[in-house]
N, CA and C of each residue as an Amber inpcrd file, in Angstrom:
protein
   387
   0.8480000  -1.1630000   0.0000000   0.0000000   0.0000000   0.0000000
   0.8980000   1.2320000   0.0000000   0.5010000   2.2390000  -0.7350000
   1.2600000   3.4840000  -0.8060000   0.2970000   4.6510000  -0.7030000
   0.8250000   5.8020000  -0.3240000   0.0160000   7.0190000  -0.2540000
   0.7910000   8.1480000  -0.9080000   0.0780000   9.0940000  -1.4670000
   0.6690000  10.2110000  -2.1690000  -0.0270000  11.4820000  -1.7170000
   0.7380000  12.5020000  -1.3730000   0.1540000  13.7820000  -0.9620000
   0.4310000  14.8200000  -2.0360000  -0.6080000  15.5390000  -2.4200000
  -0.4620000  16.6140000  -3.3950000  -1.4050000  17.7360000  -3.0050000
  -1.2300000  18.8690000  -3.6460000  -2.1360000  19.9780000  -3.3810000
  -3.5600000  19.5870000  -3.7350000  -4.4870000  20.0680000  -2.9460000
  -5.9090000  19.7360000  -3.1230000  -6.3890000  20.0520000  -4.5350000
  -5.9360000  21.1570000  -5.0970000  -6.4190000  21.5690000  -6.4130000
  -6.0300000  20.5780000  -7.5060000  -4.9810000  19.7900000  -7.2610000
  -4.5810000  18.8100000  -8.2550000  -5.4370000  17.5530000  -8.1730000
  -6.1030000  17.3550000  -7.0420000  -7.0500000  16.2560000  -6.9130000
  -6.4710000  14.8700000  -7.0770000  -5.2140000  14.6660000  -6.7140000
  -4.5980000  13.3480000  -6.8570000  -4.9070000  12.4720000  -5.6490000
  -5.2260000  11.2130000  -5.8850000  -5.5920000  10.2990000  -4.7960000
  -4.4110000   9.5040000  -4.2540000  -4.7070000   8.6680000  -3.2660000
  -3.7470000   7.6770000  -2.7860000  -3.9390000   6.4150000  -3.6230000
  -2.8670000   5.6600000  -3.8460000  -2.9340000   4.4560000  -4.6630000
  -2.5560000   3.2170000  -3.8750000  -3.1480000   2.1020000  -4.2290000
  -2.7510000   0.7910000  -3.7120000  -1.6880000   0.2440000  -4.6660000
  -1.3480000  -1.0290000  -4.5390000  -0.3270000  -1.6410000  -5.3880000
  -0.6930000  -1.5250000  -6.8690000  -1.9690000  -1.6470000  -7.1980000
  -2.3710000  -1.4010000  -8.5790000  -2.5530000   0.1050000  -8.7430000
  -2.4260000   0.6120000  -9.9560000  -2.4460000   2.0690000 -10.1410000
  -3.8210000   2.7150000 -10.0320000  -4.8390000   1.9370000  -9.7760000
  -6.1850000   2.4870000  -9.6750000  -6.3810000   3.1040000  -8.2820000
  -6.7720000   4.3740000  -8.1910000  -6.9610000   4.9830000  -6.8670000
  -8.0810000   4.2960000  -6.1000000  -7.8570000   4.1090000  -4.8050000
  -8.9190000   3.5070000  -3.9990000  -9.5080000   4.4860000  -3.0100000
  -8.8690000   5.6290000  -2.8390000  -9.4020000   6.5790000  -1.8690000
  -8.8100000   7.9580000  -2.0880000  -9.6160000   8.9710000  -1.8960000
  -9.1540000  10.3530000  -1.8490000  -9.5140000  10.8550000  -0.4620000
  -8.5060000  11.2550000   0.2880000  -8.7150000  11.6900000   1.6690000
  -8.7320000  13.2140000   1.7110000  -9.8420000  13.7780000   2.1530000
  -9.9780000  15.2310000   2.2180000 -10.2340000  15.6500000   3.6560000
  -9.6100000  16.7600000   4.0550000  -9.8470000  17.2480000   5.4050000
  -8.9340000  18.3810000   5.8190000  -7.6590000  18.3150000   5.4120000
  -6.7530000  19.4050000   5.7610000  -7.1740000  20.6780000   5.0270000
  -6.8940000  21.8170000   5.6390000  -7.2400000  23.0970000   5.0170000
  -6.0400000  23.7590000   4.3520000  -4.8990000  23.0810000   4.3520000
  -3.6950000  23.5590000   3.6820000  -2.9900000  22.3420000   3.0860000
  -1.8960000  22.5680000   2.3860000  -1.2100000  21.4560000   1.7270000
  -0.6860000  20.4240000   2.7250000  -0.7150000  19.1700000   2.3090000
  -0.1640000  18.0750000   3.1110000   1.3200000  17.9800000   2.7890000
   2.1480000  18.0200000   3.8440000   3.5950000  18.0690000   3.6700000
   4.2940000  16.7560000   3.9640000   3.6690000  15.9190000   4.7850000
   4.3290000  14.6970000   5.2260000   3.2990000  13.6200000   5.5470000
   3.6550000  12.3840000   5.2520000   2.7910000  11.2300000   5.5120000
   3.5910000  10.1410000   6.2120000   2.9330000   9.4210000   7.0820000
   3.5580000   8.2520000   7.7100000   2.4740000   7.2110000   7.9120000
   2.7210000   5.9970000   7.4080000   1.7470000   4.9210000   7.4990000
   2.1190000   3.9800000   8.6370000   1.1100000   3.5890000   9.3890000
   1.2920000   2.5980000  10.4510000   0.5070000   1.3590000  10.0500000
   1.2440000   0.3230000   9.6930000   0.6080000  -0.9100000   9.2610000
   0.1390000  -1.7010000  10.4590000  -1.0960000  -2.1570000  10.3860000
  -1.6410000  -2.9950000  11.4440000  -1.4710000  -4.4640000  11.1040000
  -2.0250000  -5.2980000  11.9270000  -1.9620000  -6.7510000  11.6980000
  -2.7490000  -7.1460000  10.4570000  -3.7610000  -6.3630000  10.1260000
  -4.5800000  -6.6290000   8.9390000  -4.7000000  -5.3410000   8.1370000
  -5.0940000  -5.4710000   6.8930000  -5.2710000  -4.2760000   6.0500000
  -6.2970000  -3.3310000   6.6430000  -7.2730000  -3.8760000   7.3590000
  -8.3260000  -3.0340000   7.9280000  -7.8480000  -2.2270000   9.1320000
  -6.6470000  -2.5020000   9.6220000  -6.1500000  -1.7410000  10.7720000
  -5.0120000  -0.7970000  10.3930000  -4.8420000  -0.5250000   9.1060000
  -3.7980000   0.3880000   8.6540000  -4.2350000   1.8310000   8.8760000
  -3.3510000   2.5950000   9.5120000  -3.6060000   4.0000000   9.8290000
  -2.5900000   4.8560000   9.0740000  -3.0400000   5.9780000   8.5500000
  -2.1630000   6.9340000   7.8950000  -2.1880000   8.2250000   8.6980000
  -1.0130000   8.7440000   9.0370000  -0.8970000  10.0480000   9.6810000
  -0.4520000  11.0420000   8.6210000  -1.0630000  12.2280000   8.6100000
  -0.6830000  13.2780000   7.6640000  -0.4360000  14.5770000   8.4180000
   0.6350000  15.2670000   8.0390000   0.9610000  16.5640000   8.6320000
   0.8050000  17.6460000   7.5840000   0.3090000  18.8040000   8.0020000
  -0.0850000  19.8240000   7.0370000   0.3610000  21.2290000   7.4300000
   0.2850000  22.1010000   6.4450000   0.5090000  23.5140000   6.6770000
  -0.5780000  24.1500000   7.5240000  -1.6770000  23.4340000   7.7600000
  -2.7420000  23.9600000   8.6230000  -2.4430000  23.7370000  10.1100000
  -1.2040000  23.2990000  10.4160000  -0.7010000  23.1410000  11.7920000
  -1.2890000  21.9300000  12.5100000  -1.8710000  21.0000000  11.7630000
  -2.4650000  19.8180000  12.3870000  -1.8590000  18.5350000  11.8320000
  -2.0640000  17.4840000  12.6050000  -1.7720000  16.1230000  12.1730000
  -3.1110000  15.4040000  12.1810000  -3.4220000  14.7380000  11.0860000
  -4.6660000  13.9720000  11.0190000  -4.3460000  12.4870000  10.9750000
  -5.2520000  11.7230000  11.5340000  -5.1410000  10.2730000  11.5800000
  -6.2730000   9.7060000  10.7320000  -5.9090000   8.8750000   9.7460000
  -6.8750000   8.3620000   8.7820000  -7.0000000   6.8480000   8.8850000
  -8.2210000   6.3660000   8.8790000  -8.5030000   4.9400000   8.7730000
  -8.4860000   4.6240000   7.2820000  -7.4760000   3.8760000   6.8390000
  -7.3200000   3.6360000   5.4080000  -8.4010000   2.7130000   4.8440000
  -8.9220000   1.8230000   5.6460000  -9.9840000   0.9270000   5.1770000
 -11.2760000   1.7160000   4.9360000 -11.6170000   2.5720000   5.8940000
 -12.8480000   3.3630000   5.7870000 -12.6630000   4.6010000   4.9110000
 -11.4030000   5.0430000   4.7340000 -11.1440000   6.2280000   3.9310000
 -11.6120000   7.5120000   4.5790000 -11.5150000   7.5810000   5.9240000
 -11.9700000   8.7940000   6.6060000 -11.0360000   9.1600000   7.7540000
 -11.0960000  10.4380000   8.1100000 -10.3120000  10.9390000   9.2360000
 -10.9690000  10.4670000  10.5310000 -10.1630000   9.8540000  11.3950000
 -10.7160000   9.3830000  12.6670000 -10.2990000  10.2660000  13.8360000
  -9.2930000  11.1150000  13.6150000  -8.9010000  12.0380000  14.6770000
  -7.9900000  13.1150000  14.1070000  -8.1040000  14.3020000  14.6680000
  -7.2060000  15.4030000  14.3450000  -6.3980000  15.7160000  15.5940000
  -5.0820000  15.6580000  15.4610000  -4.2060000  15.9680000  16.5860000
  -3.9110000  17.4620000  16.5330000  -4.5560000  18.2040000  17.3900000
  -4.4480000  19.6600000  17.3760000  -3.6090000  20.1640000  18.5340000
  -3.2700000  21.4180000  18.4950000  -2.6430000  22.1860000  19.5640000
  -1.2220000  21.8020000  19.9210000  -0.6360000  20.8660000  19.2410000
   0.7570000  20.5430000  19.5530000   1.6820000  21.4880000  18.8060000
   1.3130000  21.8310000  17.5880000   2.1580000  22.7100000  16.7780000
   1.4210000  24.0100000  16.4620000   2.1990000  25.0680000  16.3580000
   1.6460000  26.3680000  15.9760000   2.2580000  26.8280000  14.6580000
   2.7310000  25.8900000  13.8810000   3.3140000  26.1670000  12.5730000
   3.1720000  24.9520000  11.6750000   3.5330000  25.1490000  10.4440000
   3.5560000  24.1450000   9.3800000   4.1680000  22.8470000   9.9140000
   3.4430000  21.7360000   9.8400000   3.9810000  20.4310000  10.2520000
   4.8040000  19.8980000   9.0800000   6.1080000  19.7590000   9.2930000
   7.0350000  19.4820000   8.2010000   7.4780000  18.0340000   8.0750000
   7.4260000  17.2590000   9.1630000   7.9690000  15.9070000   9.1030000
   7.3180000  15.0010000  10.1430000   7.1500000  13.7330000   9.7800000
   6.6410000  12.7060000  10.6890000   7.5310000  11.4750000  10.5740000
   7.8330000  10.8390000  11.7000000   8.5060000   9.5400000  11.7040000
   7.7950000   8.6350000  12.7000000   7.8720000   7.3350000  12.4580000
   7.2720000   6.3450000  13.3580000   8.3660000   5.4430000  13.9010000
   8.2040000   5.0380000  15.1500000   9.0240000   3.9750000  15.7220000
   8.1840000   3.2490000  16.7610000   8.0100000   1.9570000  16.5590000
   7.1850000   1.1420000  17.4520000   5.8300000   1.8120000  17.6650000
   5.5280000   2.1690000  18.8960000   4.2330000   2.7730000  19.2220000
   4.2850000   4.2950000  19.2810000   5.3150000   4.8930000  18.7100000
   5.4990000   6.3380000  18.8030000   5.4700000   7.0000000  17.4370000
   4.8190000   8.1500000  17.3980000   4.8470000   9.0440000  16.2510000
   5.6040000  10.2830000  16.7080000   6.5310000  10.7530000  15.8930000
   7.2930000  11.9560000  16.2230000   7.0470000  12.9620000  15.1090000
   6.7110000  14.1810000  15.4940000   6.4180000  15.2220000  14.5130000
   7.3520000  16.4100000  14.7110000   7.6190000  17.1020000  13.6080000
   8.4350000  18.3180000  13.6460000   7.6840000  19.4150000  12.9090000
   8.0110000  20.6610000  13.2780000   7.2600000  21.7780000  12.7270000
   8.1420000  23.0040000  12.5170000   7.6380000  23.9140000  11.6980000
   8.2970000  25.2000000  11.5190000   8.2090000  26.0500000  12.7850000
   7.4080000  25.6320000  13.7720000   7.3510000  26.3630000  15.0440000
   8.5450000  26.0240000  15.9500000   9.4880000  25.2370000  15.4290000
  10.7480000  24.8680000  16.1010000  10.5570000  23.8010000  17.1760000
   9.4400000  23.0820000  17.1470000   9.2090000  22.0420000  18.1450000
   9.2190000  20.6490000  17.5210000   9.5540000  19.6900000  18.3730000
   9.4420000  18.2690000  18.0690000   8.4660000  17.7040000  19.0900000
   7.4750000  16.9610000  18.6300000   6.4770000  16.3740000  19.5330000
   6.5330000  14.8560000  19.4670000   6.4320000  14.2420000  20.6240000
   6.3910000  12.7930000  20.7520000   4.9660000  12.3950000  21.1030000
   4.3880000  11.4780000  20.3200000   3.0010000  11.0540000  20.4730000
   2.9280000   9.5600000  20.7420000   1.9420000   9.1490000  21.5090000
   1.5970000   7.7400000  21.6000000   0.7230000   7.4610000  20.3780000
   1.2150000   6.6340000  19.4730000   0.5090000   6.4060000  18.2070000
  -0.7890000   5.6270000  18.3960000  -0.8420000   4.7450000  19.3860000
  -2.0740000   3.9810000  19.6270000  -3.1810000   4.8650000  20.1790000
  -2.8550000   5.6410000  21.1970000  -3.8550000   6.5140000  21.8280000
  -3.9680000   7.8560000  21.1180000  -2.9980000   8.1180000  20.2330000
  -2.9310000   9.3840000  19.5070000  -2.9670000  10.5660000  20.4730000
  -2.1330000  10.4320000  21.5160000  -2.0630000  11.4780000  22.5350000
  -0.6300000  11.9960000  22.6450000  -0.5240000  13.2730000  22.9530000
   0.7790000  13.9140000  23.0860000   1.4580000  13.4680000  24.3750000
   2.6930000  13.0180000  24.2600000   3.4930000  12.6410000  25.4230000
   4.3590000  13.8170000  25.8570000   5.0140000  14.4420000  24.8740000
   5.9190000  15.5400000  25.2170000   6.1780000  16.4110000  23.9970000
   6.3400000  17.7010000  24.2520000   6.7080000  18.6600000  23.2240000
   8.0270000  19.3070000  23.6340000   8.9590000  19.3730000  22.6970000
  10.2860000  19.9130000  22.9890000  10.5740000  21.0520000  22.0190000
  10.8670000  22.2270000  22.5550000  11.3040000  23.3330000  21.7030000
  12.8090000  23.1800000  21.5790000  13.2580000  22.7340000  20.4180000
  14.6220000  22.2390000  20.3070000  15.5510000  23.0540000  19.4090000
  15.0260000  23.9510000  18.6230000  15.8620000  24.6290000  17.6380000
  15.5830000  26.1280000  17.6130000  16.5490000  26.8580000  17.0950000
  16.3980000  28.3030000  16.9540000  15.6540000  28.6640000  15.6700000
  15.5750000  27.7120000  14.7460000  14.9260000  27.9540000  13.4560000
  13.9890000  26.7990000  13.1150000  13.3010000  26.9200000  11.9950000
  12.3600000  25.8900000  11.5350000  13.0190000  24.5180000  11.4670000
  12.2320000  23.4850000  11.7380000  12.6950000  22.1090000  11.5650000
  12.0720000  21.5940000  10.2750000  12.9150000  21.2310000   9.3230000
  12.4350000  20.7790000   8.0210000  12.1940000  19.2850000   7.9400000
  13.0060000  18.5000000   8.6640000  12.9420000  17.0600000   8.4790000
  13.4150000  16.3190000   9.7170000  12.8700000  15.1250000   9.9090000
  13.2840000  14.2130000  10.9740000  13.6870000  12.8930000  10.3440000
  14.5570000  12.1620000  11.0180000  14.8060000  10.7740000  10.6440000
  15.1520000  10.0230000  11.9210000  15.0240000   8.7210000  11.8540000
  15.3170000   7.9070000  13.0240000  16.0500000   6.6630000  12.5740000
  17.0550000   6.2770000  13.3320000  17.7680000   5.0390000  13.0560000
  16.8220000   3.8730000  13.2880000  16.9610000   2.8140000  12.5170000
  16.0440000   1.6670000  12.6380000  16.0370000   1.0450000  14.0240000
  17.1000000   1.2360000  14.8070000  17.1340000   0.7020000  16.1730000
  16.2920000   1.5420000  17.1220000  15.9230000   2.7450000  16.6860000
  15.1260000   3.6300000  17.5260000  15.9530000   4.5100000  18.4280000
  17.2640000   4.3950000  18.3420000  18.1460000   5.2040000  19.1980000
  18.4490000   6.5150000  18.5280000
């Protein structure tokens, strides 16, 4: 399964392994900048997290094709990057913060103001260290 983010006006969908679109996810009020997929035990439990210029992170049920939660108030700027490790989602923003989330409960664990300037990207070693 793959997902693709583009400007709303272009109307491009997300694609499965075959090139036929299976879902168009609408909800953000600004461009989507980053995506991170959390694969479940079954296709019906796959969750997609999206970060946007509207300062929010949305959680999407890929089977149902709908937003199941909006993670608000953690960032006050463009959400620029998302990474996953085990049960954690980590987000970065132009507001100079990095947020650690419990991906299962979709709740904020901690917010760290870590930089003097915008954070463009995050990465994590596969070991999680």
